[in-house]
Structures are given as structure tokens and as C-alpha cells.
mmCIF file of C-alpha atoms in Angstrom:
data_model
loop_
_atom_site.group_PDB
_atom_site.id
_atom_site.type_symbol
_atom_site.label_atom_id
_atom_site.label_comp_id
_atom_site.label_asym_id
_atom_site.label_seq_id
_atom_site.Cartn_x
_atom_site.Cartn_y
_atom_site.Cartn_z
ATOM 1 C CA UNK A 1 -0.001 0.048 0.024
ATOM 2 C CA UNK A 2 2.761 2.366 1.009
ATOM 3 C CA UNK A 3 4.488 1.585 -2.377
ATOM 4 C CA UNK A 4 1.252 2.443 -4.199
ATOM 5 C CA UNK A 5 1.090 5.909 -2.407
ATOM 6 C CA UNK A 6 4.459 6.609 -3.348
ATOM 7 C CA UNK A 7 3.941 5.741 -7.063
ATOM 8 C CA UNK A 8 0.972 7.982 -6.909
ATOM 9 C CA UNK A 9 3.059 10.934 -5.427
ATOM 10 C CA UNK A 10 5.626 10.399 -8.068
ATOM 11 C CA UNK A 11 2.869 10.424 -10.755
ATOM 12 C CA UNK A 12 1.533 13.669 -9.149
ATOM 13 C CA UNK A 13 4.746 15.312 -9.114
ATOM 14 C CA UNK A 14 5.669 14.534 -12.700
ATOM 15 C CA UNK A 15 2.238 15.563 -13.735
ATOM 16 C CA UNK A 16 1.922 18.788 -11.957
ATOM 17 C CA UNK A 17 5.744 19.754 -12.108
ATOM 18 C CA UNK A 18 5.585 19.701 -15.759
ATOM 19 C CA UNK A 19 2.489 21.926 -15.965
ATOM 20 C CA UNK A 20 3.988 24.362 -13.616
ATOM 21 C CA UNK A 21 7.368 24.288 -14.984
ATOM 22 C CA UNK A 22 8.930 27.506 -16.402
ATOM 23 C CA UNK A 23 9.045 26.163 -19.916
ATOM 24 C CA UNK A 24 5.493 25.175 -19.818
ATOM 25 C CA UNK A 25 4.197 28.176 -18.148
ATOM 26 C CA UNK A 26 5.793 30.355 -20.846
ATOM 27 C CA UNK A 27 3.425 30.754 -23.738
ATOM 28 C CA UNK A 28 5.591 30.227 -26.998
ATOM 29 C CA UNK A 29 2.663 31.299 -29.327
ATOM 30 C CA UNK A 30 2.098 34.912 -30.794
ATOM 31 C CA UNK A 31 -1.110 36.118 -32.118
ATOM 32 C CA UNK A 32 -0.691 38.493 -35.074
ATOM 33 C CA UNK A 33 -3.615 40.302 -36.758
ATOM 34 C CA UNK A 34 -2.729 41.214 -40.494
ATOM 35 C CA UNK A 35 -4.348 42.730 -43.303
ATOM 36 C CA UNK A 36 -5.692 40.251 -45.694
ATOM 37 C CA UNK A 37 -3.355 41.005 -48.476
ATOM 38 C CA UNK A 38 -0.384 39.959 -46.159
ATOM 39 C CA UNK A 39 -1.533 36.289 -46.095
ATOM 40 C CA UNK A 40 0.743 34.541 -48.621
ATOM 41 C CA UNK A 41 3.983 36.354 -47.876
ATOM 42 C CA UNK A 42 3.386 36.538 -43.962
ATOM 43 C CA UNK A 43 2.682 32.905 -43.595
ATOM 44 C CA UNK A 44 6.018 32.373 -45.259
ATOM 45 C CA UNK A 45 7.638 34.755 -42.959
ATOM 46 C CA UNK A 46 5.695 33.206 -39.922
ATOM 47 C CA UNK A 47 7.093 29.897 -40.935
ATOM 48 C CA UNK A 48 10.648 30.994 -41.082
ATOM 49 C CA UNK A 49 10.238 32.694 -37.672
ATOM 50 C CA UNK A 50 8.899 29.599 -35.972
ATOM 51 C CA UNK A 51 11.715 27.508 -37.683
ATOM 52 C CA UNK A 52 14.135 29.696 -36.239
ATOM 53 C CA UNK A 53 12.842 30.495 -32.802
ATOM 54 C CA UNK A 54 10.373 27.563 -31.917
ATOM 55 C CA UNK A 55 7.917 30.407 -31.302
ATOM 56 C CA UNK A 56 4.542 29.644 -33.101
ATOM 57 C CA UNK A 57 2.309 32.245 -34.912
ATOM 58 C CA UNK A 58 -1.425 32.258 -34.875
ATOM 59 C CA UNK A 59 -2.277 34.655 -37.714
ATOM 60 C CA UNK A 60 -5.942 36.095 -38.291
ATOM 61 C CA UNK A 61 -6.279 37.989 -41.638
ATOM 62 C CA UNK A 62 -9.075 40.358 -42.388
ATOM 63 C CA UNK A 63 -9.435 44.083 -43.634
ATOM 64 C CA UNK A 64 -7.541 46.358 -41.577
ATOM 65 C CA UNK A 65 -10.566 48.272 -40.403
ATOM 66 C CA UNK A 66 -12.056 44.943 -39.047
ATOM 67 C CA UNK A 67 -8.848 44.056 -37.204
ATOM 68 C CA UNK A 68 -8.181 47.354 -35.597
ATOM 69 C CA UNK A 69 -11.863 47.449 -34.022
ATOM 70 C CA UNK A 70 -11.431 43.883 -32.903
ATOM 71 C CA UNK A 71 -8.377 44.936 -31.064
ATOM 72 C CA UNK A 72 -10.271 47.932 -29.686
ATOM 73 C CA UNK A 73 -12.841 45.683 -28.268
ATOM 74 C CA UNK A 74 -10.387 43.515 -26.632
ATOM 75 C CA UNK A 75 -9.152 40.729 -29.024
ATOM 76 C CA UNK A 76 -6.040 38.987 -27.761
ATOM 77 C CA UNK A 77 -3.608 40.448 -30.448
ATOM 78 C CA UNK A 78 0.206 40.915 -30.065
ATOM 79 C CA UNK A 79 1.018 42.332 -33.590
ATOM 80 C CA UNK A 80 -1.007 44.514 -35.752
ATOM 81 C CA UNK A 81 -0.149 44.777 -39.459
ATOM 82 C CA UNK A 82 -2.245 47.231 -41.283
ATOM 83 C CA UNK A 83 -2.584 48.083 -44.932
ATOM 84 C CA UNK A 84 -2.658 51.602 -44.402
ATOM 85 C CA UNK A 85 -1.428 54.254 -42.120
ATOM 86 C CA UNK A 86 -5.131 55.517 -41.194
ATOM 87 C CA UNK A 87 -6.081 52.240 -39.243
ATOM 88 C CA UNK A 88 -2.927 51.900 -37.557
ATOM 89 C CA UNK A 89 -3.063 55.478 -36.224
ATOM 90 C CA UNK A 90 -6.889 54.694 -35.116
ATOM 91 C CA UNK A 91 -5.433 51.757 -33.085
ATOM 92 C CA UNK A 92 -2.556 54.100 -31.795
ATOM 93 C CA UNK A 93 -5.342 56.728 -30.896
ATOM 94 C CA UNK A 94 -7.241 54.093 -29.082
ATOM 95 C CA UNK A 95 -4.065 53.311 -26.853
ATOM 96 C CA UNK A 96 -3.948 50.020 -28.329
ATOM 97 C CA UNK A 97 -0.527 50.063 -29.863
ATOM 98 C CA UNK A 98 2.853 50.165 -28.287
ATOM 99 C CA UNK A 99 3.843 53.089 -30.381
ATOM 100 C CA UNK A 100 7.789 52.965 -30.031
ATOM 101 C CA UNK A 101 7.634 49.590 -31.794
ATOM 102 C CA UNK A 102 5.969 50.778 -34.932
ATOM 103 C CA UNK A 103 7.591 50.448 -38.154
ATOM 104 C CA UNK A 104 6.423 51.454 -41.663
ATOM 105 C CA UNK A 105 7.529 48.360 -43.299
ATOM 106 C CA UNK A 106 6.172 47.946 -46.701
ATOM 107 C CA UNK A 107 4.884 49.237 -49.854
ATOM 108 C CA UNK A 108 2.352 48.018 -52.399
ATOM 109 C CA UNK A 109 0.583 49.239 -55.671
ATOM 110 C CA UNK A 110 -3.001 48.917 -56.791
ATOM 111 C CA UNK A 111 -3.966 47.359 -59.993
ATOM 112 C CA UNK A 112 -6.932 46.707 -62.367
ATOM 113 C CA UNK A 113 -7.771 42.922 -62.763
ATOM 114 C CA UNK A 114 -10.047 40.947 -64.870
ATOM 115 C CA UNK A 115 -10.813 37.165 -64.854
ATOM 116 C CA UNK A 116 -8.164 35.143 -66.569
ATOM 117 C CA UNK A 117 -10.209 34.509 -69.884
ATOM 118 C CA UNK A 118 -11.448 38.007 -70.219
ATOM 119 C CA UNK A 119 -11.127 39.783 -73.546
ATOM 120 C CA UNK A 120 -10.047 43.059 -71.728
ATOM 121 C CA UNK A 121 -6.328 43.459 -71.777
ATOM 122 C CA UNK A 122 -3.588 46.156 -71.639
ATOM 123 C CA UNK A 123 -5.452 48.938 -70.228
ATOM 124 C CA UNK A 124 -3.883 52.497 -70.254
ATOM 125 C CA UNK A 125 -4.742 54.082 -66.739
ATOM 126 C CA UNK A 126 -4.585 57.766 -66.684
ATOM 127 C CA UNK A 127 -6.497 61.092 -66.908
ATOM 128 C CA UNK A 128 -9.704 60.419 -68.605
ATOM 129 C CA UNK A 129 -9.796 56.660 -68.013
ATOM 130 C CA UNK A 130 -13.386 55.526 -68.621
ATOM 131 C CA UNK A 131 -13.829 52.850 -66.056
ATOM 132 C CA UNK A 132 -17.315 52.739 -66.296
ATOM 133 C CA UNK A 133 -17.371 52.203 -70.166
ATOM 134 C CA UNK A 134 -14.768 49.400 -69.933
ATOM 135 C CA UNK A 135 -16.943 47.793 -67.296
ATOM 136 C CA UNK A 136 -19.961 47.645 -69.427
ATOM 137 C CA UNK A 137 -22.915 45.935 -67.774
ATOM 138 C CA UNK A 138 -20.814 44.219 -65.404
ATOM 139 C CA UNK A 139 -19.572 44.721 -61.671
ATOM 140 C CA UNK A 140 -16.280 46.122 -60.608
ATOM 141 C CA UNK A 141 -15.176 44.696 -57.368
ATOM 142 C CA UNK A 142 -12.902 46.227 -54.491
ATOM 143 C CA UNK A 143 -12.972 46.731 -50.784
ATOM 144 C CA UNK A 144 -15.369 48.641 -49.196
ATOM 145 C CA UNK A 145 -14.341 52.279 -49.952
ATOM 146 C CA UNK A 146 -15.545 53.595 -46.769
ATOM 147 C CA UNK A 147 -13.251 51.497 -44.820
ATOM 148 C CA UNK A 148 -11.141 48.784 -46.500
ATOM 149 C CA UNK A 149 -7.769 50.242 -47.231
ATOM 150 C CA UNK A 150 -7.753 49.035 -50.871
ATOM 151 C CA UNK A 151 -11.086 50.488 -51.521
ATOM 152 C CA UNK A 152 -10.036 53.800 -50.046
ATOM 153 C CA UNK A 153 -7.040 53.810 -52.363
ATOM 154 C CA UNK A 154 -9.125 52.859 -55.336
ATOM 155 C CA UNK A 155 -11.800 55.572 -54.890
ATOM 156 C CA UNK A 156 -8.872 58.182 -54.370
ATOM 157 C CA UNK A 157 -7.279 57.234 -57.519
ATOM 158 C CA UNK A 158 -10.308 57.132 -59.687
ATOM 159 C CA UNK A 159 -11.565 60.646 -58.195
ATOM 160 C CA UNK A 160 -8.019 61.795 -59.273
ATOM 161 C CA UNK A 161 -8.165 60.477 -62.717
ATOM 162 C CA UNK A 162 -11.803 61.665 -63.210
ATOM 163 C CA UNK A 163 -13.284 58.169 -63.307
ATOM 164 C CA UNK A 164 -15.050 57.748 -60.026
ATOM 165 C CA UNK A 165 -18.507 59.324 -60.540
ATOM 166 C CA UNK A 166 -19.573 57.347 -63.651
ATOM 167 C CA UNK A 167 -17.900 54.279 -62.147
ATOM 168 C CA UNK A 168 -19.229 54.443 -58.713
ATOM 169 C CA UNK A 169 -22.659 52.529 -59.215
ATOM 170 C CA UNK A 170 -21.054 49.608 -60.875
ATOM 171 C CA UNK A 171 -19.054 48.640 -57.749
ATOM 172 C CA UNK A 172 -19.406 45.586 -55.682
ATOM 173 C CA UNK A 173 -18.024 46.647 -52.382
ATOM 174 C CA UNK A 174 -16.111 43.541 -50.407
ATOM 175 C CA UNK A 175 -15.367 43.085 -46.997
ATOM 176 C CA UNK A 176 -11.640 42.616 -47.810
ATOM 177 C CA UNK A 177 -9.162 42.896 -50.888
ATOM 178 C CA UNK A 178 -9.199 38.889 -50.881
ATOM 179 C CA UNK A 179 -12.973 38.915 -50.930
ATOM 180 C CA UNK A 180 -12.683 41.163 -54.049
ATOM 181 C CA UNK A 181 -10.195 39.113 -55.598
ATOM 182 C CA UNK A 182 -12.441 36.085 -55.269
ATOM 183 C CA UNK A 183 -15.260 37.845 -56.901
ATOM 184 C CA UNK A 184 -13.233 38.511 -60.114
ATOM 185 C CA UNK A 185 -11.676 35.070 -60.041
ATOM 186 C CA UNK A 186 -15.219 33.592 -60.089
ATOM 187 C CA UNK A 187 -16.268 35.717 -62.689
ATOM 188 C CA UNK A 188 -18.933 37.535 -60.639
ATOM 189 C CA UNK A 189 -17.378 40.849 -61.282
ATOM 190 C CA UNK A 190 -15.596 41.700 -64.797
ATOM 191 C CA UNK A 191 -13.320 43.798 -63.273
ATOM 192 C CA UNK A 192 -11.576 44.572 -59.866
ATOM 193 C CA UNK A 193 -9.206 46.788 -58.040
ATOM 194 C CA UNK A 194 -6.683 45.156 -55.721
ATOM 195 C CA UNK A 195 -3.162 45.337 -54.799
ATOM 196 C CA UNK A 196 -0.758 43.837 -57.286
ATOM 197 C CA UNK A 197 0.630 41.143 -54.704
ATOM 198 C CA UNK A 198 -2.917 39.934 -54.448
ATOM 199 C CA UNK A 199 -3.282 39.430 -58.205
ATOM 200 C CA UNK A 200 -0.012 37.730 -58.537
ATOM 201 C CA UNK A 201 -1.016 34.965 -56.128
ATOM 202 C CA UNK A 202 -4.547 34.166 -57.663
ATOM 203 C CA UNK A 203 -4.233 32.173 -60.892
ATOM 204 C CA UNK A 204 -7.943 33.161 -61.852
ATOM 205 C CA UNK A 205 -7.165 36.654 -62.473
ATOM 206 C CA UNK A 206 -4.887 38.855 -64.767
ATOM 207 C CA UNK A 207 -3.576 42.343 -64.364
ATOM 208 C CA UNK A 208 -4.787 44.487 -67.140
ATOM 209 C CA UNK A 209 -3.508 47.794 -65.918
ATOM 210 C CA UNK A 210 -1.600 49.462 -63.046
ATOM 211 C CA UNK A 211 -2.775 52.643 -61.395
ATOM 212 C CA UNK A 212 -0.186 55.417 -61.556
ATOM 213 C CA UNK A 213 1.718 55.792 -58.031
ATOM 214 C CA UNK A 214 0.807 59.679 -57.870
ATOM 215 C CA UNK A 215 -3.001 58.851 -58.376
ATOM 216 C CA UNK A 216 -3.622 57.890 -54.972
ATOM 217 C CA UNK A 217 -1.926 58.178 -51.328
ATOM 218 C CA UNK A 218 1.357 56.125 -50.969
ATOM 219 C CA UNK A 219 0.224 52.459 -50.043
ATOM 220 C CA UNK A 220 2.351 51.683 -46.729
ATOM 221 C CA UNK A 221 1.794 48.668 -44.510
ATOM 222 C CA UNK A 222 2.906 49.681 -40.848
ATOM 223 C CA UNK A 223 3.363 46.938 -38.208
ATOM 224 C CA UNK A 224 3.387 47.294 -34.465
ATOM 225 C CA UNK A 225 3.182 45.331 -31.086
ATOM 226 C CA UNK A 226 -0.167 45.906 -29.188
ATOM 227 C CA UNK A 227 -0.004 47.401 -25.796
ATOM 228 C CA UNK A 228 -0.739 43.987 -24.384
ATOM 229 C CA UNK A 229 1.669 42.019 -26.391
ATOM 230 C CA UNK A 230 3.593 39.109 -24.955
ATOM 231 C CA UNK A 231 7.521 39.586 -24.712
ATOM 232 C CA UNK A 232 8.369 37.466 -27.657
ATOM 233 C CA UNK A 233 6.631 40.264 -29.937
ATOM 234 C CA UNK A 234 9.982 42.038 -29.852
ATOM 235 C CA UNK A 235 11.847 38.937 -31.487
ATOM 236 C CA UNK A 236 9.009 38.784 -33.754
ATOM 237 C CA UNK A 237 9.336 42.525 -34.983
ATOM 238 C CA UNK A 238 13.039 42.241 -35.152
ATOM 239 C CA UNK A 239 12.482 39.323 -37.644
ATOM 240 C CA UNK A 240 10.317 41.449 -39.579
ATOM 241 C CA UNK A 241 13.019 43.808 -40.190
ATOM 242 C CA UNK A 242 15.504 41.098 -41.067
ATOM 243 C CA UNK A 243 17.136 40.419 -44.497
ATOM 244 C CA UNK A 244 15.583 36.957 -44.397
ATOM 245 C CA UNK A 245 12.019 38.580 -44.203
ATOM 246 C CA UNK A 246 12.991 41.278 -47.003
ATOM 247 C CA UNK A 247 13.620 38.237 -49.307
ATOM 248 C CA UNK A 248 10.273 36.726 -48.777
ATOM 249 C CA UNK A 249 8.238 39.780 -49.009
ATOM 250 C CA UNK A 250 10.047 40.955 -52.091
ATOM 251 C CA UNK A 251 9.388 37.387 -53.539
ATOM 252 C CA UNK A 252 5.630 38.202 -53.193
ATOM 253 C CA UNK A 253 5.943 41.637 -54.915
ATOM 254 C CA UNK A 254 5.899 43.883 -51.750
ATOM 255 C CA UNK A 255 8.224 46.851 -51.516
ATOM 256 C CA UNK A 256 10.661 46.725 -48.540
ATOM 257 C CA UNK A 257 10.711 50.474 -46.978
ATOM 258 C CA UNK A 258 13.497 49.893 -44.567
ATOM 259 C CA UNK A 259 17.077 49.093 -44.485
ATOM 260 C CA UNK A 260 17.074 45.552 -43.291
ATOM 261 C CA UNK A 261 19.007 44.104 -40.382
ATOM 262 C CA UNK A 262 21.209 41.245 -40.831
#
């Protein structure tokens, strides 16, 4: 009986000793909230970071507007990557961001896309560009112009080019850039305005034109730790600034805006 009691005590010690050991107590997982357009590139960056450090990344992708509001409502994110400055500034104003950790990391461009089998091709986008005529009776997909960054960039460009007023009724507003991309890939929209990086990873679409960089505000992706971030967020942000991360982001077509570390 005494031997059984000893074995029970040993089992208890092993079980609960492992649960309360420092290694087990430290949560080696980071939660990253990132703009939908980041998915393919950031999945690769996260895999590389995990391989290097052992820290696992749980990524949630959506429109920057939705993510910023989820963080405001208490969603447990360690890192926020926005597709524009406005939504990062929004999160900062709501006291949800550790401001000194912010980095304006990446750049992008917006393009006009069509389904891969569309007859539309080689569109010159400039002053007097008639997007409404080009779309005909079809729909044009982009992110919600009132909130989703790609939609805001699209509207700004079309207003500057004098094409917004006629084309506005033809727009199908999607909840994120990836949702807009899917509408075009499925042929539910004859045209779409998305980031060039999105178009490159979707075989169901083709790029038919590129918007001039001076037709819209600069497309900048800021990244920062949240005010409630775990300590490992510091290492993750350092990796985002590394040459290894730069190589991955550039492979997917993003413009790297900072000088990388080694």
C-alpha cells in the first residue's frame, strides 16, 4: 500500500511539476492580426520565424478596419499589421498600440484585374480613363471604399483620374481585398481593383492595368506590437526587419521600405 502511495505521489509530481515548470508556463505562441493582402507572404515569414525560434504564430487575416476594431474591443492580438497608415493611427489613438515599436515596413501598388479568360487587356490608366465604359454592364469589385484600405486607395485614384463618378454605381464593395479578388476570379465581377501582390497569387485573374503611383496616397503597411503584447513580440518585430523577411516579402511583390538588419 505504501509503495502504491509512493508511486501516486511520483505521478502527481511529474504531472503537475511539468505543468508548472517555467518552460511550460511560458506561452510560446504569438497572435498576429494582419491585413488580408499579407496572407501568402506573411505565412511564409511566420513559418521561417517559427523554424528559427520555436515560437508559433497564430495569424488572423481580415480587412485592416475590422482588425483594428477587434483589437479595440479587446481581441488578444500581440502584433497588428495594417494595409494603411489610417487604421494603425486609429489603433494608436485608441491606446491599443505600443507606439515605439511601430515600423512603416512595406509598400504596394494597386492594379486593375479581370478574370483570366477576359477579352479585356492592356488598359492604359490615366487622366480621362473611362472605367465605367470598360466595365459595361458588369460589376467592378474592390474593398469597401468607406473602410477597407484597398477600396479607399481605389476611390482616391479614380477621383483624381476623373473616373469615379461614372463608375461608382457599378462597384461591388467587398469586406476585404481577398474577397474582392475572389469575386473577379469567379467571374462575378468583370473587373476589380486590388493590390498587385494579391493579383500575383491568384491564378484565376490577370492584371490588365496599373494605377499611377501619384494617383493615390502612398500604400504603406505599418506593423507594431499591441499594448498587451507578449515579450516574444519584440523578437518577432526584429525578424520582420531582417534580410530573411525582406527576401520573402519581395518574392511576393511587396516593396521593402526600410534598411534590413542582418
